[in-house]
Coordinates of C-alpha atoms in Angstrom, one line a residue:
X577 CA 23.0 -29.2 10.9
X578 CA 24.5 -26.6 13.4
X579 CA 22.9 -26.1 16.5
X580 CA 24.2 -24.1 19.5
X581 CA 22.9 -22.9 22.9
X582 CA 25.2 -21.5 24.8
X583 CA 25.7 -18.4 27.0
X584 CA 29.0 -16.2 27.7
X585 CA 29.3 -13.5 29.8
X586 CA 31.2 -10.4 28.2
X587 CA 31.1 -7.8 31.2
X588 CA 29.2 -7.4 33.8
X589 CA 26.8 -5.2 31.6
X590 CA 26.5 -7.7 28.6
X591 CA 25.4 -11.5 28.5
X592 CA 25.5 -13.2 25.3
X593 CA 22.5 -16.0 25.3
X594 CA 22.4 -17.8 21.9
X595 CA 20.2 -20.6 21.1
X596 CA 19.4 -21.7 17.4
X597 CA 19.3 -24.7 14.8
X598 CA 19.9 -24.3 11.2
X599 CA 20.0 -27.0 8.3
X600 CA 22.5 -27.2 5.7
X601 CA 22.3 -24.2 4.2
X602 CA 24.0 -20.4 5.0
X603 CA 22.3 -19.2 7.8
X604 CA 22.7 -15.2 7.5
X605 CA 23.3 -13.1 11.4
X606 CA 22.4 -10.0 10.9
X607 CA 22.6 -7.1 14.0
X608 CA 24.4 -3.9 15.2
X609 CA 27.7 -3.4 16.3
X610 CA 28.0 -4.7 19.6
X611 CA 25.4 -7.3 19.2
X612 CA 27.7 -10.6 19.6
X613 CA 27.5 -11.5 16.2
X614 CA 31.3 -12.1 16.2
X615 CA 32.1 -13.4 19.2
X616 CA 29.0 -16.3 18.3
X617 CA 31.2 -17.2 15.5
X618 CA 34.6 -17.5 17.9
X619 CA 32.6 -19.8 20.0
X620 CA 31.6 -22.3 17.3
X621 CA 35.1 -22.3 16.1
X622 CA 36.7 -22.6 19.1
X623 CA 38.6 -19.3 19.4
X624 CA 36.5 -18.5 22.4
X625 CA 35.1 -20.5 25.3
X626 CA 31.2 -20.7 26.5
X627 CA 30.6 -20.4 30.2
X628 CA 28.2 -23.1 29.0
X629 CA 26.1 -24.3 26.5
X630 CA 26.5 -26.8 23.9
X631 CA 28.1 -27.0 20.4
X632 CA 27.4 -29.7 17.5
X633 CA 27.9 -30.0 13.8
X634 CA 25.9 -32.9 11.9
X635 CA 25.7 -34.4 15.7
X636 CA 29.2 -34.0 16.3
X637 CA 29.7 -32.2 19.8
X638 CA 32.3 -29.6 19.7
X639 CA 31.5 -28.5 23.4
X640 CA 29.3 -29.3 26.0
X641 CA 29.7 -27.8 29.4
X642 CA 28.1 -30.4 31.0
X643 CA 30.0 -33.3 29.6
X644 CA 33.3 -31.5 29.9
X645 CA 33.6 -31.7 25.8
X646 CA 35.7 -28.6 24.6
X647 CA 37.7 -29.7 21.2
X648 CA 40.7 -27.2 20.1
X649 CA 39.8 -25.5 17.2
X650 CA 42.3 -27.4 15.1
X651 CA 40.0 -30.5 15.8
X652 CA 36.6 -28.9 15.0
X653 CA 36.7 -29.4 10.9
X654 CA 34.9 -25.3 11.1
X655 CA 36.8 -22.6 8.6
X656 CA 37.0 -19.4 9.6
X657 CA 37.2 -16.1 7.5
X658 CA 38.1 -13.5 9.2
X659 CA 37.0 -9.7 8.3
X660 CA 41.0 -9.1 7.5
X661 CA 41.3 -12.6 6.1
X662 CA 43.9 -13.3 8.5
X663 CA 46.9 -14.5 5.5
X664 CA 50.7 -15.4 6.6
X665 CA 52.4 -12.0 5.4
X666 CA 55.6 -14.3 5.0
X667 CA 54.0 -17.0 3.2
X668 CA 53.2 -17.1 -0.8
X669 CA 49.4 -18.0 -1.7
X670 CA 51.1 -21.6 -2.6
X671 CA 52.5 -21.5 1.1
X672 CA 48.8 -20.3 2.6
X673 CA 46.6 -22.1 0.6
X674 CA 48.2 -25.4 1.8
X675 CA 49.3 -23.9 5.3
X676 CA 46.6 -26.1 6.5
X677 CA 47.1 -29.9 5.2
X678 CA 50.9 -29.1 6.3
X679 CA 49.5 -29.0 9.8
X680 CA 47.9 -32.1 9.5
X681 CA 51.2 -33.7 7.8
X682 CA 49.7 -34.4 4.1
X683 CA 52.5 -35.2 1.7
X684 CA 53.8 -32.6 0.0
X685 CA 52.8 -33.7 -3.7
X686 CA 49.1 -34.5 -2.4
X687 CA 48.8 -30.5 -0.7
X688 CA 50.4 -29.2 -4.2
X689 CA 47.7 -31.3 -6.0
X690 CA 45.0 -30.3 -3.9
X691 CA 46.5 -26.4 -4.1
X692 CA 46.2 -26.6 -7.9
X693 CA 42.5 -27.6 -7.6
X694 CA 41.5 -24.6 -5.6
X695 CA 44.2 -21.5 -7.3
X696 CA 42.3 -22.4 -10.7
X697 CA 38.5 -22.7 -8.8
X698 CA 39.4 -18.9 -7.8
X699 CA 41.5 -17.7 -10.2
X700 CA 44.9 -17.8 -8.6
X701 CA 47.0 -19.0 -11.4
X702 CA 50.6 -17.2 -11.8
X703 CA 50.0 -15.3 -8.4
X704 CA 51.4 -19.3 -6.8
X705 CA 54.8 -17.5 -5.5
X706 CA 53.4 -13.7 -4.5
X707 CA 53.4 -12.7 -0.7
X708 CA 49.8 -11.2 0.5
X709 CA 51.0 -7.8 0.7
X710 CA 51.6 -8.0 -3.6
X711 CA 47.8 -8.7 -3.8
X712 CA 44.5 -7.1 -4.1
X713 CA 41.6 -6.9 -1.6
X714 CA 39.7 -9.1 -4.0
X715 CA 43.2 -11.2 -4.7
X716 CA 43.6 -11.9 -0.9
X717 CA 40.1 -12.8 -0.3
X718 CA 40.4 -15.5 -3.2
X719 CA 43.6 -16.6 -1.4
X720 CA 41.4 -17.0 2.4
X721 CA 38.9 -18.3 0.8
X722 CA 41.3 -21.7 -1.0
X723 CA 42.6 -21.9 2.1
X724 CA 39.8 -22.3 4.3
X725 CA 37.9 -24.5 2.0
X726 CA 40.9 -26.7 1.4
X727 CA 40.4 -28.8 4.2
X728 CA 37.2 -29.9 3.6
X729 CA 35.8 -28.5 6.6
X730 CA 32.2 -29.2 8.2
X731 CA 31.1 -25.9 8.9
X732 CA 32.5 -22.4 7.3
X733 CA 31.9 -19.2 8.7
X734 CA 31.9 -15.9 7.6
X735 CA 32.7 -12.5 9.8
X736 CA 31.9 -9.5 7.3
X737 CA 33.7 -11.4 4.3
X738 CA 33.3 -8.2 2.1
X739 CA 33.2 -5.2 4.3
X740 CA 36.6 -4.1 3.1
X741 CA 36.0 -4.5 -0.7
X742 CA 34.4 -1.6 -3.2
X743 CA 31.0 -2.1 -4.3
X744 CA 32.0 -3.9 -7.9
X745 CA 34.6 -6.3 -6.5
X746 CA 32.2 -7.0 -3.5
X747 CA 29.0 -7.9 -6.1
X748 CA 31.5 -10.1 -7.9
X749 CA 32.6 -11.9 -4.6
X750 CA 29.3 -12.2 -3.0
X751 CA 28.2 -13.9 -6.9
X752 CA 31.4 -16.6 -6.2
X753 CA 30.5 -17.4 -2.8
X754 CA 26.8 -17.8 -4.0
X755 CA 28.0 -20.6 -6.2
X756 CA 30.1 -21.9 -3.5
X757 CA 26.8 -22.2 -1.1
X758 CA 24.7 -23.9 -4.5
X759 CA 27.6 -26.4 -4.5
X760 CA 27.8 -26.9 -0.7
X761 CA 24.0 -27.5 -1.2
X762 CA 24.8 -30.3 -3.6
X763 CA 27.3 -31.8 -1.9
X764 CA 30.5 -29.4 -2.2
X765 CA 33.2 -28.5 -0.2
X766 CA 31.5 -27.8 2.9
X767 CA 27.8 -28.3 4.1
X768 CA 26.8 -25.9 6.3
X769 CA 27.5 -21.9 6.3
X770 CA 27.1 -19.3 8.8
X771 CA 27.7 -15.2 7.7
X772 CA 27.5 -12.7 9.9
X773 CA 27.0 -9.3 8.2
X774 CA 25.8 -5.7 8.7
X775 CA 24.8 -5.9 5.0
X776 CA 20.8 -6.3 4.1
X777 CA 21.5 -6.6 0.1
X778 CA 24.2 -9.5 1.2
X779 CA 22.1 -11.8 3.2
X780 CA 19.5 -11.2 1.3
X781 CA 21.4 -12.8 -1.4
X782 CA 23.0 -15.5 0.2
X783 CA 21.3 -16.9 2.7
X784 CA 18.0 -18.7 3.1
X785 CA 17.6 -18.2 6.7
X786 CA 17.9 -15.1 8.8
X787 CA 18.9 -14.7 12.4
X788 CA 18.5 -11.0 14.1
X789 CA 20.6 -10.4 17.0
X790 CA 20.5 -7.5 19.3
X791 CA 21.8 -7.2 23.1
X792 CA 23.6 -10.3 23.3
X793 CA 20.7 -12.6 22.0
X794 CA 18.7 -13.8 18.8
X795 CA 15.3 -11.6 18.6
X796 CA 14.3 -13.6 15.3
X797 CA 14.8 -16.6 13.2
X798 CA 13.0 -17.3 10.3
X799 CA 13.0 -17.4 6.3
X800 CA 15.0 -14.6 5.3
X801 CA 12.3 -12.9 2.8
X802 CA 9.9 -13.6 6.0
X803 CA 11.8 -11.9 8.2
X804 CA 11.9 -9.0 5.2
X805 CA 8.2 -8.9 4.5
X806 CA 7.0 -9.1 8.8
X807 CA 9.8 -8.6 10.4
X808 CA 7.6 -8.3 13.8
X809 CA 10.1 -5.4 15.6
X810 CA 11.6 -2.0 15.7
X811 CA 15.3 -3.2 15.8
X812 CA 14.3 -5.9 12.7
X813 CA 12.8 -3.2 10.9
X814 CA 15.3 -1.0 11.3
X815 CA 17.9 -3.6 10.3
X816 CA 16.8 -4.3 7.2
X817 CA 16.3 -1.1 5.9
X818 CA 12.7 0.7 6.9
X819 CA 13.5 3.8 7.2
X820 CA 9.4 4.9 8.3
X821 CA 8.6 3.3 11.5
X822 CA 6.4 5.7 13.8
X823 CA 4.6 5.0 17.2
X824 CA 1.4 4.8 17.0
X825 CA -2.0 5.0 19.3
X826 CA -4.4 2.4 18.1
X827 CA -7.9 3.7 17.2
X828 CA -10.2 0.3 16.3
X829 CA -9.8 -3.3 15.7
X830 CA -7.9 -2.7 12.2
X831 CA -6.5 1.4 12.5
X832 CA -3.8 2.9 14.2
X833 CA -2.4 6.9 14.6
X834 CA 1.1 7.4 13.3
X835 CA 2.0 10.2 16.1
X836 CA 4.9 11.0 14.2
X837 CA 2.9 11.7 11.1
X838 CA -0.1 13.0 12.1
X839 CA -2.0 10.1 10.2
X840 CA -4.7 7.8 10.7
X841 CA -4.0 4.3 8.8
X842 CA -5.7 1.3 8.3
X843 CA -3.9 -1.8 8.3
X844 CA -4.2 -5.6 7.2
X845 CA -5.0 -7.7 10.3
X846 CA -5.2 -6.9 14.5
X847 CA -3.9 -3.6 15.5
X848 CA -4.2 -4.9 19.0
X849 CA -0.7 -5.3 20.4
X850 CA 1.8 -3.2 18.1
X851 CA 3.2 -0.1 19.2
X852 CA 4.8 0.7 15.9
X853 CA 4.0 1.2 12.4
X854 CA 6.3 1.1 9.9
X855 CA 6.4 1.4 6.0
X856 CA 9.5 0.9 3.2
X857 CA 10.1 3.8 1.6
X858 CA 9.4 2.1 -2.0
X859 CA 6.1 0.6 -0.7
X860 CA 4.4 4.4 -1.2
X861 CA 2.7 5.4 -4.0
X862 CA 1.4 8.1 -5.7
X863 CA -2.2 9.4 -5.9
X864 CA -4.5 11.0 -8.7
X865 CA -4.7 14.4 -7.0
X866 CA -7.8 14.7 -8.9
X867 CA -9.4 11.8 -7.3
X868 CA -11.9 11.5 -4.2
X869 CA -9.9 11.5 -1.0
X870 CA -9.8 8.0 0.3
X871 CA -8.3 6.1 3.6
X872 CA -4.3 6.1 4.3
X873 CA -3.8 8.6 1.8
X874 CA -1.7 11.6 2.7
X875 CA -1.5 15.3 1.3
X876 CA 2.4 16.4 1.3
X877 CA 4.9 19.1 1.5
X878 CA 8.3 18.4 0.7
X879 CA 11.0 18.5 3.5
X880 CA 13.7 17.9 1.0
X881 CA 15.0 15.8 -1.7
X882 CA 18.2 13.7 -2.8
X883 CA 19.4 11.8 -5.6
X884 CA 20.6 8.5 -5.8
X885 CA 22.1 6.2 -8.7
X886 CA 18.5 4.5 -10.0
X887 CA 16.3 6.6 -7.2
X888 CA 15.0 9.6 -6.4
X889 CA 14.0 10.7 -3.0
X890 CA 11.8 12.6 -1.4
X891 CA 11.7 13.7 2.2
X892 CA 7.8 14.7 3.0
X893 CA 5.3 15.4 5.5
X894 CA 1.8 14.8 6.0
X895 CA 0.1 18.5 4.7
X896 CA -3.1 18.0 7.1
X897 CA -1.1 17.1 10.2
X898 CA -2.0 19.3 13.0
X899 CA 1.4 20.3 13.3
X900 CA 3.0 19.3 9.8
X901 CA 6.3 21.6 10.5
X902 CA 6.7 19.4 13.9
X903 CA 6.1 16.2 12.3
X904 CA 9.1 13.7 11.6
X905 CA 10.0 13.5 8.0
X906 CA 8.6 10.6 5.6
X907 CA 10.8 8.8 2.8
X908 CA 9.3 7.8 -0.4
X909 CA 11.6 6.3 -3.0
X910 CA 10.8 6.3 -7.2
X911 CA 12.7 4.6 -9.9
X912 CA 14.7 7.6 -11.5
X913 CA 13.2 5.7 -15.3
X914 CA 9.5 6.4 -14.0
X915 CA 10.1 10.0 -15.1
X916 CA 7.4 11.3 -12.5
X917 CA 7.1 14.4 -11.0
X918 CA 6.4 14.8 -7.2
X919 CA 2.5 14.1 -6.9
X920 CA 0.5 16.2 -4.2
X921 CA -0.8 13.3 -2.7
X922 CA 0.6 9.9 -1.3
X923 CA -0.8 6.8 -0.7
X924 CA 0.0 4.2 2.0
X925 CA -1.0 0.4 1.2
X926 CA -2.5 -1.3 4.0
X927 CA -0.8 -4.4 3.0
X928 CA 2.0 -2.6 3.0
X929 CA 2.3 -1.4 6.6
X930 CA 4.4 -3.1 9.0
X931 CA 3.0 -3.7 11.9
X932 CA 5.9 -3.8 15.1
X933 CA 6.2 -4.0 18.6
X934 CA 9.1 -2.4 20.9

């Protein structure tokens, strides 16, 4: 188990306040630029220093301000992969991947045994005497990777592991570290697993918990597909993906106005509280034009339309709005193998609606 509460201050603008536990399992951070979803990582390895707080890995303390407990990052057993992966440009992927039990004085025949387990886990063989700079992206990620894991360590963590790969070599990555977290599950290399990501699709994927982060602080923890399905906030929403959120003034016990759309709504549950409403683009779906109008359904005109690899989209407004050239634009997203034409009519599940607060 990791667990962490500590607080840094950055400038005099921005404090960063984190406090969370997590099993053993990949806990995913997900948040904007800016959020301290990097420098979180720094301080549970070590690279940077707490103001105060407390660090602790399976009940091992790493820091603790209090007790005046602050272990170099060499003693803290936590692998790091940096977003550049960090290699020795003037080291072979032999001289990298066992960089690390040289450190700690392992015999030379013991790192070059150890080395040959991990360069065929990921791969590596023949590439043994190539400098980074002869590799791929993918290549040099492999090469991190055996090196961080090498050691055994307590706790890895992951700053934006893919962000610099294209979109196959990333898929095939984010499939090899998802057996890598199955293993840790089952007693692996490592046991517990932080990533820290701007992707949804990633930590989706690979991690069974979800952390949000915005200004400096955690706004929600919870099950990832949770945190998917209510995400409870704008930011959250926003974050992973909903691209309709509008404010809304509430109207009875269960239905709100979208002001942005120029909608009543009914919803599933209190309206009392929320300020927002929000909807996923693929959670719309079409109406019998020919049917009786009925609750949360919607009369369109098109705003504009795009294409995408499997998806259609279709930018809309609500036809009966009192101002429907004012209003903000709606997305709605169909599966290009549906073969549909544009209906004149949407509709909006209650039990689809998110319902958000500021």
């Amino acid at each position: 188990m990791i667990a962490v509460k500590i607080t840094k201050r950055l400038s005099r603008d921005f404090t960063l306040k984190i406090d969370f536990e997590t099993e053993r399992a990949c806990l995913g951070i997900l948040g904007p630029s800016g959020s301290g979803k990097s420098m979180t990582l720094k301080c549970i390895a070590g690279i940077e220093t707490p103001d105060e707080g407390h660090i602790s890995v399976d009940g091992r303390v790493l820091f603790d301000s209090v007790r005046r407990i602050n272990l170099s990052p060499q003693s803290r057993r936590v692998g790091y992969m940096f977003q550049n992966y960090a290699l020795f440009p003037r080291m072979t992927v032999l001289e990298n991947i066992t960089s690390p039990l040289e450190a700690r004085g392992v015999p030379l025949a013991e790192r070059r045994k150890e080395a040959a387990r991990w360069i065929s886990r990921f791969a590596l063989e023949g590439m043994e005497s190539r400098y980074p700079r002869q590799l791929s992206g993918g290549q040099q990620q492999r090469v991190a990777l055996a090196r961080m894991l090498i050691c055994k360590p307590d706790v890895v963590l992951f700053d934006e592991p893919f962000s610099a790969l294209d979109s196959t070599l990333r898929e095939h990555m984010q499939l090899q570290l998802q057996y890598l977290l199955q293993e840790a599950g089952e007693g692996g290399a490592f046991g517990n697993a932080v990533l820290v990501t701007h992707n949804r699709d990633e930590v989706y994927r690979l991690c069974p918990e979800l952390a949000v982060m915005h200004g400096g602080g955690i706004i929600i923890k919870d099950a990832t597909c949770e945190v998917f399905q209510n995400p409870r906030f704008v930011s959250v929403a926003r974050l992973t993906g909903c691209k309709n959120i509008s404010p809304v003034r509430r109207l009875g016990d269960s239905e709100v106005f979208a002001l942005d759309w120029g909608l009543p709504l009914r919803v599933c549950g209190e309206a009392a509280g929320i300020t927002h409403i929000g909807i996923r683009a693929h959670d719309i779906v079409p109406v019998d034009e020919n049917a009786p109008a009925g609750f949360n359904e919607a009369r369109i005109v098109v705003k504009g339309r795009s294409s995408e690899p499997f998806e259609e989209v279709v930018l809309f407004a609500n036809a009966d709005a009192e101002d429907a050239s004012g209003q903000k634009e709606i997305w709605w997203k169909y599966s290009k193998y549906l073969k549909q034409s544009v209906p004149k009519k949407l509709f909006f599940p209650p039990e689809a609606l998110l319902l958000l607060k500021e």
